[in-house]
CSV table of C-alpha atoms in Angstrom, one decimal:
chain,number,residue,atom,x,y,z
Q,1,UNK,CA,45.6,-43.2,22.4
Q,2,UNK,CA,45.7,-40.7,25.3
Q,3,UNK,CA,44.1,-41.3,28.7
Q,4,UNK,CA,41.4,-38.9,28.1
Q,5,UNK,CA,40.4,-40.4,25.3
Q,6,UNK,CA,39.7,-43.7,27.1
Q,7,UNK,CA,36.2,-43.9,28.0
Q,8,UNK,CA,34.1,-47.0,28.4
Q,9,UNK,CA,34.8,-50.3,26.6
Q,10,UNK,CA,35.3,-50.2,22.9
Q,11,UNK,CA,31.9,-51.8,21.7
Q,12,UNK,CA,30.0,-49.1,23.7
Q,13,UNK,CA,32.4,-46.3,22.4
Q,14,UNK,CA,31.6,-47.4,18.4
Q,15,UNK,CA,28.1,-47.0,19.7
Q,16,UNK,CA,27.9,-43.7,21.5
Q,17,UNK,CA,30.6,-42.4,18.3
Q,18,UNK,CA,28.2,-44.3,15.8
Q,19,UNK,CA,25.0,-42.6,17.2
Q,20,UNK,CA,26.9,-38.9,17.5
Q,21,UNK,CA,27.9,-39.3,13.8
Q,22,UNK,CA,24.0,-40.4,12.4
Q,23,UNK,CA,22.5,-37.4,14.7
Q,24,UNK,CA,24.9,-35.3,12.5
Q,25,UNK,CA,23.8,-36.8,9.3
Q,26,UNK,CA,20.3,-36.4,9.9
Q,27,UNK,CA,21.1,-32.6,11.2
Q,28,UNK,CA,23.3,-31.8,8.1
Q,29,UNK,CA,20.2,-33.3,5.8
Q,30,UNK,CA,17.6,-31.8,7.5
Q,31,UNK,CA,19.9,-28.3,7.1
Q,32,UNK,CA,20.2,-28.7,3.7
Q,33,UNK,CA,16.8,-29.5,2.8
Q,34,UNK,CA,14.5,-27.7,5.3
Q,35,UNK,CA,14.5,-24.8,2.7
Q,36,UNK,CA,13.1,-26.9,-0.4
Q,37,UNK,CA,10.6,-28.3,2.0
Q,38,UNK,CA,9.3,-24.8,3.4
Q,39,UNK,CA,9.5,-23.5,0.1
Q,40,UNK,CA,7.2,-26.8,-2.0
Q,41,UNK,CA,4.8,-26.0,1.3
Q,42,UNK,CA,4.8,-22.1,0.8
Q,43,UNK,CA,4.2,-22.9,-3.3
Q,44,UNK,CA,1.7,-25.6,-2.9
Q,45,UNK,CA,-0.6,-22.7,-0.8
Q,46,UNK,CA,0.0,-20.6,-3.4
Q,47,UNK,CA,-1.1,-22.3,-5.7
Q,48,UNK,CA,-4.4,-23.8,-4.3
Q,49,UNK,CA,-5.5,-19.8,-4.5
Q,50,UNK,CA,-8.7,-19.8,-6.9
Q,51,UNK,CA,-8.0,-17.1,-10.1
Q,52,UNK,CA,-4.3,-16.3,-9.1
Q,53,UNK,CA,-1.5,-18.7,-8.4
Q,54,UNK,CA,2.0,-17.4,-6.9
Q,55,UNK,CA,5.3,-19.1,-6.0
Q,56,UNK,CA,8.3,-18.3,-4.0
Q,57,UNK,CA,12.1,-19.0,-6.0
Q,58,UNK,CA,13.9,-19.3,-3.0
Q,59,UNK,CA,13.9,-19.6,0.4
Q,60,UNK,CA,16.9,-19.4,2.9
Q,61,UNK,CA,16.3,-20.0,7.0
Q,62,UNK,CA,18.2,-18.7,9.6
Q,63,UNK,CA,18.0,-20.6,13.3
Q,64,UNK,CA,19.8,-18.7,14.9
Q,65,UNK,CA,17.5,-15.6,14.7
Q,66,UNK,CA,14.2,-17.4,14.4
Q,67,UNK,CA,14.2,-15.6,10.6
Q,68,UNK,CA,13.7,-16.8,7.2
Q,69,UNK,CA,14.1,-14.8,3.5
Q,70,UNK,CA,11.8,-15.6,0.6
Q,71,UNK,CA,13.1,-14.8,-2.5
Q,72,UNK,CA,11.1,-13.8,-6.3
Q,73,UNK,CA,7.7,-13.7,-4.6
Q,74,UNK,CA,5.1,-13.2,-7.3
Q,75,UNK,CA,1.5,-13.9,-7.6
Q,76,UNK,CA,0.1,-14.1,-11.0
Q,77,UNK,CA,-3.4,-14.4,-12.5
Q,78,UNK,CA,-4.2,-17.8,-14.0
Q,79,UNK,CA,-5.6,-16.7,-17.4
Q,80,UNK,CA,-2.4,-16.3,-18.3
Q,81,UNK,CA,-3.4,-13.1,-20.8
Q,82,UNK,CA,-1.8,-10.1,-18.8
Q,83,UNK,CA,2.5,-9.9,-19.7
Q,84,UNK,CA,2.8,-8.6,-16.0
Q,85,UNK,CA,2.9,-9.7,-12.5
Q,86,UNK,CA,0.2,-8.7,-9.9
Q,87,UNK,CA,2.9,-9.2,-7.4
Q,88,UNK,CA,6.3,-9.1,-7.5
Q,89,UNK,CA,8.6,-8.6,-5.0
Q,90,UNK,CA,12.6,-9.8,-4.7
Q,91,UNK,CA,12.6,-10.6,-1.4
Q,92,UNK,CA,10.4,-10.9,2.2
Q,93,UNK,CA,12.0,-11.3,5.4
Q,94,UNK,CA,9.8,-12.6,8.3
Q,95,UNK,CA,11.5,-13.0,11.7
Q,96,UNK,CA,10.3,-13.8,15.1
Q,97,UNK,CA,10.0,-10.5,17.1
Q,98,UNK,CA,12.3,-11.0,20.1
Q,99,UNK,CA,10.9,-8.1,22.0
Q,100,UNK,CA,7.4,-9.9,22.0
Q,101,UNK,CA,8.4,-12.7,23.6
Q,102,UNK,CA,8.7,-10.9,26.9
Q,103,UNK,CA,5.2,-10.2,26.7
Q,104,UNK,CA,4.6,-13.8,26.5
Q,105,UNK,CA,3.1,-14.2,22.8
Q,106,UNK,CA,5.3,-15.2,19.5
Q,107,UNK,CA,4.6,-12.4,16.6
Q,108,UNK,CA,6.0,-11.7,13.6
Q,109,UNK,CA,8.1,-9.1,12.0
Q,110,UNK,CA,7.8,-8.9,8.3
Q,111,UNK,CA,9.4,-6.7,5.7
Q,112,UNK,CA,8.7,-6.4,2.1
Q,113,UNK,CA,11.6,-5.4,0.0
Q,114,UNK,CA,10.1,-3.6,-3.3
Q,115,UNK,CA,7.3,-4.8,-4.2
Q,116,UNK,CA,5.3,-4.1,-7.6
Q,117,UNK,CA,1.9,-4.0,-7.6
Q,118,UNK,CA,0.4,-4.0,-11.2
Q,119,UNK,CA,-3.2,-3.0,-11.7
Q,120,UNK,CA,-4.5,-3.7,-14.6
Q,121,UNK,CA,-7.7,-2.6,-17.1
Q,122,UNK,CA,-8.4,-4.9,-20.2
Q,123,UNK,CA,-11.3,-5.3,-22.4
Q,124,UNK,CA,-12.3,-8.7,-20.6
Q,125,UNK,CA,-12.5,-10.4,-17.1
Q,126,UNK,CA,-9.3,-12.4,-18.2
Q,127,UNK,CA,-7.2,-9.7,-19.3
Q,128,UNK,CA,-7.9,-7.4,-15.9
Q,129,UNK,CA,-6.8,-7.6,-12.8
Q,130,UNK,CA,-7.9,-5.1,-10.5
Q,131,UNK,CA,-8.8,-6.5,-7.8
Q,132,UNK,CA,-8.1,-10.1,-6.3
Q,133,UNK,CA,-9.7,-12.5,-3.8
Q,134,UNK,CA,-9.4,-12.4,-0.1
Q,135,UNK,CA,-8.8,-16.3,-0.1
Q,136,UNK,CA,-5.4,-15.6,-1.0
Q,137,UNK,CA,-4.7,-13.6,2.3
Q,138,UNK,CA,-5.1,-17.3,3.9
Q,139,UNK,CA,-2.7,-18.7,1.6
Q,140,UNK,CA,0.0,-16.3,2.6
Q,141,UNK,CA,-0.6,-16.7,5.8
Q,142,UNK,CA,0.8,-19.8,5.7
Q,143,UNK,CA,4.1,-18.4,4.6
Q,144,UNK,CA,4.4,-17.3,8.1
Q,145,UNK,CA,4.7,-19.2,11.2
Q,146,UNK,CA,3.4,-16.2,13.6
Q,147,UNK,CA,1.2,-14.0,13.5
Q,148,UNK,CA,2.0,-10.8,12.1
Q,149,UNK,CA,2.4,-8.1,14.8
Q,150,UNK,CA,4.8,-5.9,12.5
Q,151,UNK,CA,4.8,-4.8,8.8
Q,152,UNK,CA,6.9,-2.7,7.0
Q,153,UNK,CA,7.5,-2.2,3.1
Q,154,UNK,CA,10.3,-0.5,1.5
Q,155,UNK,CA,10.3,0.7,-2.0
Q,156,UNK,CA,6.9,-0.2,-3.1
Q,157,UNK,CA,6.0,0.6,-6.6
Q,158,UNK,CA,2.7,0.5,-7.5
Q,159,UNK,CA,0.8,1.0,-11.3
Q,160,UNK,CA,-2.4,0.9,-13.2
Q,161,UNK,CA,-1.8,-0.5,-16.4
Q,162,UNK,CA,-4.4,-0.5,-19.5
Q,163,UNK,CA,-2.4,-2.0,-22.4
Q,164,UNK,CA,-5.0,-1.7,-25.0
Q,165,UNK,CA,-5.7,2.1,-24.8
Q,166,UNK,CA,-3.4,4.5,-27.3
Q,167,UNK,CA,-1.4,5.2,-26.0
Q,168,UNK,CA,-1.0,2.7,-23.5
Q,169,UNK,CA,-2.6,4.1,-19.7
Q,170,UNK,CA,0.5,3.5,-17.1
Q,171,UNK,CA,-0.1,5.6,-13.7
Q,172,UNK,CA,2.3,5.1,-11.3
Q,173,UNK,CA,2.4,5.5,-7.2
Q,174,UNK,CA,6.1,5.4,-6.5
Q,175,UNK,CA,8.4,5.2,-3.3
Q,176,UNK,CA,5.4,3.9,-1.4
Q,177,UNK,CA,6.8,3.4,2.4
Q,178,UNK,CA,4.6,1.3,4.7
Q,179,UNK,CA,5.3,1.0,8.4
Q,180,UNK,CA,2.2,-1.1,10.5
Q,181,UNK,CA,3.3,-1.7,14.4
Q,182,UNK,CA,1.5,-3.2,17.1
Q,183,UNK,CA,-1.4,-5.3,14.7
Q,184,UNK,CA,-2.4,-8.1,16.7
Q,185,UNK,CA,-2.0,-5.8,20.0
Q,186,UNK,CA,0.6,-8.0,21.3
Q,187,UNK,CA,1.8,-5.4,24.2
Q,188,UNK,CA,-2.1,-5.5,25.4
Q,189,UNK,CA,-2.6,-1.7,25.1
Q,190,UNK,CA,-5.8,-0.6,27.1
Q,191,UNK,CA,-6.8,1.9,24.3
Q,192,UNK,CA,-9.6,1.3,21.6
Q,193,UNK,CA,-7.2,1.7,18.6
Q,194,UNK,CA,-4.0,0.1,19.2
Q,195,UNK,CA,-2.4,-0.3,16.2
Q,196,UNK,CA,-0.8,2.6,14.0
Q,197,UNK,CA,-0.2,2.7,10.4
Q,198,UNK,CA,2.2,5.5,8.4
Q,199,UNK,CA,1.8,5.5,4.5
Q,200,UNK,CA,4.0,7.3,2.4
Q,201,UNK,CA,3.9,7.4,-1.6
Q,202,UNK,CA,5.0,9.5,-4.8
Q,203,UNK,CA,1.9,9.7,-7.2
Q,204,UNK,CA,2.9,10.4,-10.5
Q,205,UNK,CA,6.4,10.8,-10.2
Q,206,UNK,CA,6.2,14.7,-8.4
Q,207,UNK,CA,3.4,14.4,-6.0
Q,208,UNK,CA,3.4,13.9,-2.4
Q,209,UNK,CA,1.0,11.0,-0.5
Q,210,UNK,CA,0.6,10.6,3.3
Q,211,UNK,CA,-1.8,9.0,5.5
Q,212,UNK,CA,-1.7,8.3,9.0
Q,213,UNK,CA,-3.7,5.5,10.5
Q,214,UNK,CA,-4.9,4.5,14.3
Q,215,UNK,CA,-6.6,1.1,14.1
Q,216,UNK,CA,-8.1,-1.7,16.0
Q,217,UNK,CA,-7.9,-5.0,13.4
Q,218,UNK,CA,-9.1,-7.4,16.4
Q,219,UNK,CA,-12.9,-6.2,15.7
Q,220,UNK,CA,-15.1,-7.6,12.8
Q,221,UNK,CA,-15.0,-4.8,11.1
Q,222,UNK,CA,-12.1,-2.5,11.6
Q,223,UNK,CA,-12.0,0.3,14.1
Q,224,UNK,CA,-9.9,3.3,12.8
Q,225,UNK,CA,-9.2,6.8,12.3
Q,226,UNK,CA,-7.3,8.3,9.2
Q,227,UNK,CA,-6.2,11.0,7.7
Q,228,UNK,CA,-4.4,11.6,4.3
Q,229,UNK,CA,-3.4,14.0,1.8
Q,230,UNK,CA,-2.3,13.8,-1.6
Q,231,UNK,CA,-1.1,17.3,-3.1
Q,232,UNK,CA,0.9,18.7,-6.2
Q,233,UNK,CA,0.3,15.7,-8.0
Q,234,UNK,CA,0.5,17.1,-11.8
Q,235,UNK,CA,-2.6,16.6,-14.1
Q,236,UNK,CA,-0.7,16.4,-17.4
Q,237,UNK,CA,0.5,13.2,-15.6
Q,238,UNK,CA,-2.5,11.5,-15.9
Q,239,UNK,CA,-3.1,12.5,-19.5
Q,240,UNK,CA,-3.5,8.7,-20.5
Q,241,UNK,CA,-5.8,8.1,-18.4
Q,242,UNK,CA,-7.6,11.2,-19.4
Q,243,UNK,CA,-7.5,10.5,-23.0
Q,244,UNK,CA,-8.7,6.8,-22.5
Q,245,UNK,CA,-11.6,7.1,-20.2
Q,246,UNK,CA,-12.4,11.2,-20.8
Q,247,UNK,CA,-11.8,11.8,-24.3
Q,248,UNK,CA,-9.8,14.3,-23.1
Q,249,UNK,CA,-6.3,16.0,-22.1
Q,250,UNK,CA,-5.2,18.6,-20.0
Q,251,UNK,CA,-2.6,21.1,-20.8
Q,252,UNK,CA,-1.7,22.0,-17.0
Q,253,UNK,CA,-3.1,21.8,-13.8
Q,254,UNK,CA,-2.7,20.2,-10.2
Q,255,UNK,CA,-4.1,18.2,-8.1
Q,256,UNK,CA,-4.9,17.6,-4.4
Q,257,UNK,CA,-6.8,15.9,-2.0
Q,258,UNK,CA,-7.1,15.7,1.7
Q,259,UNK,CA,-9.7,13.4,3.7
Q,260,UNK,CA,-10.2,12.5,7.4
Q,261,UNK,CA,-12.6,9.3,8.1
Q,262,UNK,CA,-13.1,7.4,11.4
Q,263,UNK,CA,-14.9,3.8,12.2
Q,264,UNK,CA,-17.0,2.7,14.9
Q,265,UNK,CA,-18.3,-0.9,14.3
Q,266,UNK,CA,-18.4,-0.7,10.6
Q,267,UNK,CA,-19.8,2.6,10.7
Q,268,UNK,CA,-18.0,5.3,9.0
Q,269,UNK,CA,-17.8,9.3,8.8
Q,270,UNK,CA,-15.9,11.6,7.6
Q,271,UNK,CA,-15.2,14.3,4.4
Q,272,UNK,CA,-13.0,14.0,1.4
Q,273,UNK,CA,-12.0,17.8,0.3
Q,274,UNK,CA,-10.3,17.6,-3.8
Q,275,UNK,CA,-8.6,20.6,-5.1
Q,276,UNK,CA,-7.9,21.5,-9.1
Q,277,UNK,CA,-5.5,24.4,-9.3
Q,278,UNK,CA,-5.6,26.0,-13.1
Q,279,UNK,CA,-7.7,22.9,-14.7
Q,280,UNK,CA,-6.9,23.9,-18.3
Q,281,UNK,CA,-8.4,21.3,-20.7
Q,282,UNK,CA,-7.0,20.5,-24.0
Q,283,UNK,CA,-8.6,18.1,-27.2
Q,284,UNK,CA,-6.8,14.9,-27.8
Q,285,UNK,CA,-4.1,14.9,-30.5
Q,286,UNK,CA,-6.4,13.0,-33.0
Q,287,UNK,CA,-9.6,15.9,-32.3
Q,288,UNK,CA,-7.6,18.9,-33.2
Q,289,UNK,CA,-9.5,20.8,-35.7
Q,290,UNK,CA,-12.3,18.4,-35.9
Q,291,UNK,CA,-15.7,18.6,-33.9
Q,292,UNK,CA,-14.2,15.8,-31.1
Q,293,UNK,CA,-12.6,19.5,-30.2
Q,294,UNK,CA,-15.8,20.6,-29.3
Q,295,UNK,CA,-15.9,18.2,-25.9
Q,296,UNK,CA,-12.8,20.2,-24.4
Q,297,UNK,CA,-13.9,23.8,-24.7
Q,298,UNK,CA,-17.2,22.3,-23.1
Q,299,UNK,CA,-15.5,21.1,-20.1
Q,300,UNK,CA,-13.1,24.5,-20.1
Q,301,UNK,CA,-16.4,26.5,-20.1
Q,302,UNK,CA,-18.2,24.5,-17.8
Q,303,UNK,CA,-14.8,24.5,-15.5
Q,304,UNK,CA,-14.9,28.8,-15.9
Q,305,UNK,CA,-18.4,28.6,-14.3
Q,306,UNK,CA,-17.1,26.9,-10.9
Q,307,UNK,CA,-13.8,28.0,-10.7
Q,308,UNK,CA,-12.8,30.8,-7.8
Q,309,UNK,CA,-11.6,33.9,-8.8
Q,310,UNK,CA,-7.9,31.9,-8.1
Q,311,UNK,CA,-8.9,29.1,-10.5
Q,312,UNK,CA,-9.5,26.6,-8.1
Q,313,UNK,CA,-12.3,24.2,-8.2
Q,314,UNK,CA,-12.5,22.6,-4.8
Q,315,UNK,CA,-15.2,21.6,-2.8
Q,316,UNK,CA,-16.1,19.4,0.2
Q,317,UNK,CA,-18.5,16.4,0.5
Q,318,UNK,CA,-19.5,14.2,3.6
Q,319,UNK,CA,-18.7,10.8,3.7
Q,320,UNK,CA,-20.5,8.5,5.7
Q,321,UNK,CA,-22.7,4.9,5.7
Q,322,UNK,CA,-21.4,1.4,6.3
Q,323,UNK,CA,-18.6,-0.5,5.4
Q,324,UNK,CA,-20.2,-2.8,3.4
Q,325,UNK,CA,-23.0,0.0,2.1
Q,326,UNK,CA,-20.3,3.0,1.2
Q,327,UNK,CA,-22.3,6.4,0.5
Q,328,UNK,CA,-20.9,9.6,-1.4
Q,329,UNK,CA,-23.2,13.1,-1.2
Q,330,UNK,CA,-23.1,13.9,-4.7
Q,331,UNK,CA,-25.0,16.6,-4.7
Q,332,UNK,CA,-22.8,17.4,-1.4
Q,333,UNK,CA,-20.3,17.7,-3.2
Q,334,UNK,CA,-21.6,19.6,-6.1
Q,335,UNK,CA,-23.2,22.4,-3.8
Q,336,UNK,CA,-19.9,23.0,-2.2
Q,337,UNK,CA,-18.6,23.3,-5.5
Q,338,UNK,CA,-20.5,26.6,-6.3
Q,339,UNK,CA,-20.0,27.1,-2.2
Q,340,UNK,CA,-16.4,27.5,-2.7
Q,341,UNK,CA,-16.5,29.1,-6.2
Q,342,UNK,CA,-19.1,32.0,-5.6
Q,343,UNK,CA,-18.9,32.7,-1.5
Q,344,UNK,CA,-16.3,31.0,0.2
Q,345,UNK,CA,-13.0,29.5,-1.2
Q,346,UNK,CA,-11.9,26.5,0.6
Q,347,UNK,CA,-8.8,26.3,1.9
Q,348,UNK,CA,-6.1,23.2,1.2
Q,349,UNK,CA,-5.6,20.9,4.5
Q,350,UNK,CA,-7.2,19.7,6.7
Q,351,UNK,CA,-10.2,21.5,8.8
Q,352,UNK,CA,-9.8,23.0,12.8
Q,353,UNK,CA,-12.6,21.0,13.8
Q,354,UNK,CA,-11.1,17.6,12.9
Q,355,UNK,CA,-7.4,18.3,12.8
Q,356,UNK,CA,-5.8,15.3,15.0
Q,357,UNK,CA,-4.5,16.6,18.3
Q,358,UNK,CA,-0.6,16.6,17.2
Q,359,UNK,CA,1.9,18.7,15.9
Q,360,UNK,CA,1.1,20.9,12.8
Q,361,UNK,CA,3.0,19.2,9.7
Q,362,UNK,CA,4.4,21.0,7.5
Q,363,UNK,CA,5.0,21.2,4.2
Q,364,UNK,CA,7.6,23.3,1.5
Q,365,UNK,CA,6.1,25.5,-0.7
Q,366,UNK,CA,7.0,25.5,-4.7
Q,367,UNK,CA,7.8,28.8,-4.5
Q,368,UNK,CA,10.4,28.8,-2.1
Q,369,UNK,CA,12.5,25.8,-0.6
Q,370,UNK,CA,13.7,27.9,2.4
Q,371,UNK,CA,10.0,29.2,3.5
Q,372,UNK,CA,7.6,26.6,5.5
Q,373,UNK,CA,4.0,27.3,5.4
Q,374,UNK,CA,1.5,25.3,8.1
Q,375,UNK,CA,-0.8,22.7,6.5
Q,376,UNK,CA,-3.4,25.4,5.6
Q,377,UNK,CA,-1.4,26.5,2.6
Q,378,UNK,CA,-3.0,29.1,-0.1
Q,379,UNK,CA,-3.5,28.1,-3.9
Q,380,UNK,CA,-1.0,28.3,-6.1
Q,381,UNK,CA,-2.6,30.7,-7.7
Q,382,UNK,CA,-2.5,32.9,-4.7
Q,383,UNK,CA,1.0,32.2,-3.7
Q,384,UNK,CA,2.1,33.7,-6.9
Q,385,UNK,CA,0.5,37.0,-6.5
């Protein structure tokens, strides 16, 4: 044996070599199990929840950047009598944001890989799911080991469901992009709404969501302002819906929608302005040439009385009350219905007086790819003139 090899008497060599070589046995088992152990703890929270249970297939930890993946998240409601997922997504990644540590606190990063979120109508309690405790919120949050500071979700897929209509109701919000920074105010920002939230969606396959948010979550109840928009989102795709719940179909026709709301202490402001751009109704398929007929040339002729001469129907209606006491003007909204059809057309986007100071978005028109119009874009109806 070489000279540099020779250290200390034999006995307390074995010793020293024997406790080296059980540390590495113990750090090789608790490599190769530390997974299965985080992911029984993640599953046994998950499935404590009270009318949903989840579970997490797979779960893979990396050291060496403070990071694990989860892998087949789903949560699912215990009746066991809707064929689809509430949650499903392939894979979460929640890390430990570096960048936070120099501000002394330990936050997480955590990005959702595309999830599907399926809403669902049935003729029973146990064969709906629309909406789903908050005591599930704590169990997830015992999937992570910080507290959330960052969110972000990527491909999100979202659908209301009602199986037992004909045909079968499925409205989809597609390519729904999430980005949350700053949640738990871990850079101590001396402003009142620290945290920003950008949402981006699809609706119906053709139509364009956004929504900007500014919000304070370290309050009871949520300061915030937003704003959003929804526009060119076809009416024929929502014809299943319409059919379902209306009785009725529409043979063409958009639809858009832009809001602005702000929070102070759980109490709440703001307007909601909808748009219908050439609302043409049609009977269902099974009421052609029978008196169900009847019920879509009602709702054509009642349309004809409120539409603009550029067969619009919009109108805008004050929002405002408590979070917990939420409070529409109805007959808001129905006066600036005949507002907007008999002395002043509204106009899409949002209004001077509560456009955030930033720069004007933009947005293509139909008509033309190469010409950009400002938010404040004329109907359709109006463009094609």
């Amino acid at each position: 044996m070489k000279s540099w090899m020779r250290w200390g008497h034999g006995r307390t060599r074995l010793t020293v070599e024997s406790i080296l070589l059980g540390l590495a046995v113990v750090l090789a088992a608790v490599w190769f199990s530390a997974p299965y152990f985080t992911r029984a703890y993640i599953n046994r929270g998950l499935a404590g929840l009270p009318d949903y249970t989840g579970r997490v297939e797979r779960v893979r930890i990396h050291p060496w950047t403070a990071s694990l993946d989860l892998y087949e998240v789903h949560l699912d409601k215990r009746t066991g009598e809707i064929p689809v997922h509430f949650f499903n997504s392939p894979r979460w990644n929640i890390s430990l944001q570096w960048s936070e540590l120099f501000h002394g606190v330990e936050r997480a990063s955590v990005t959702v890989f595309d999830p599907q979120i399926n809403l669902v109508a049935g003729p029973s309690l146990d064969q709906s799911q629309v909406s789903i405790s908050k005591v599930w919120i704590d169990a997830i949050k015992q999937m992570i080991p910080w507290r959330v500071n960052q969110l972000n979700i990527h491909g999100g897929d979202i659908h209301f469901l009602d199986f037992h209509a004909t045909p079968q109701v499925d409205l989809e919000l597609s390519q729904l992009e999430i980005t949350a920074d700053n949640m738990s105010n871990s850079r101590g920002l001396k402003i009142p709404l620290p945290a920003t939230v950008e949402i981006s969606a699809r609706p119906l396959l053709t139509g364009t969501f956004a929504m900007s948010l500014a919000v304070n979550f370290d309050e009871q109840f949520a300061t915030f302002t937003q704003n959003f928009r929804l526009e060119h989102v076809p009416a024929v795709g929502a014809n299943s819906a319409l059919q379902k719940y209306l009785k009725v179909r529409v043979k063409s026709g958009e639809i858009g929608l832009y809001s602005e709301l702000s929070s102070d202490k759980g109490i709440y402001h703001g307007y909601v302005k909808p748009f219908f751009y050439q609302l043409e109704f049609a009977p269902k398929p099974a009421d052609e040439g029978n008196p169900g007929a009847v019920w879509s040339g009602l709702l054509n002729t009642v349309k004809g009385i409120f539409e603009s001469d550029q067969h619009v129907i919009a109108t805008q209606s004050q929002i405002s009350g408590r979070v917990d006491q939420p409070n529409v003007d109805a007959l808001s909204a129905f006066a600036g219905i005949l507002w907007n059809a008999y002395i002043e057309a509204l106009r899409p986007g949002f209004d001077p007086m509560h456009t955030p100071p930033q720069p004007t978005d933009t947005v293509t028109t139909p008509s033309s790819a190469a010409t950009e119009k400002e938010t404040t874009l004329p109907s359709p109806a109006a463009k094609n003139k």
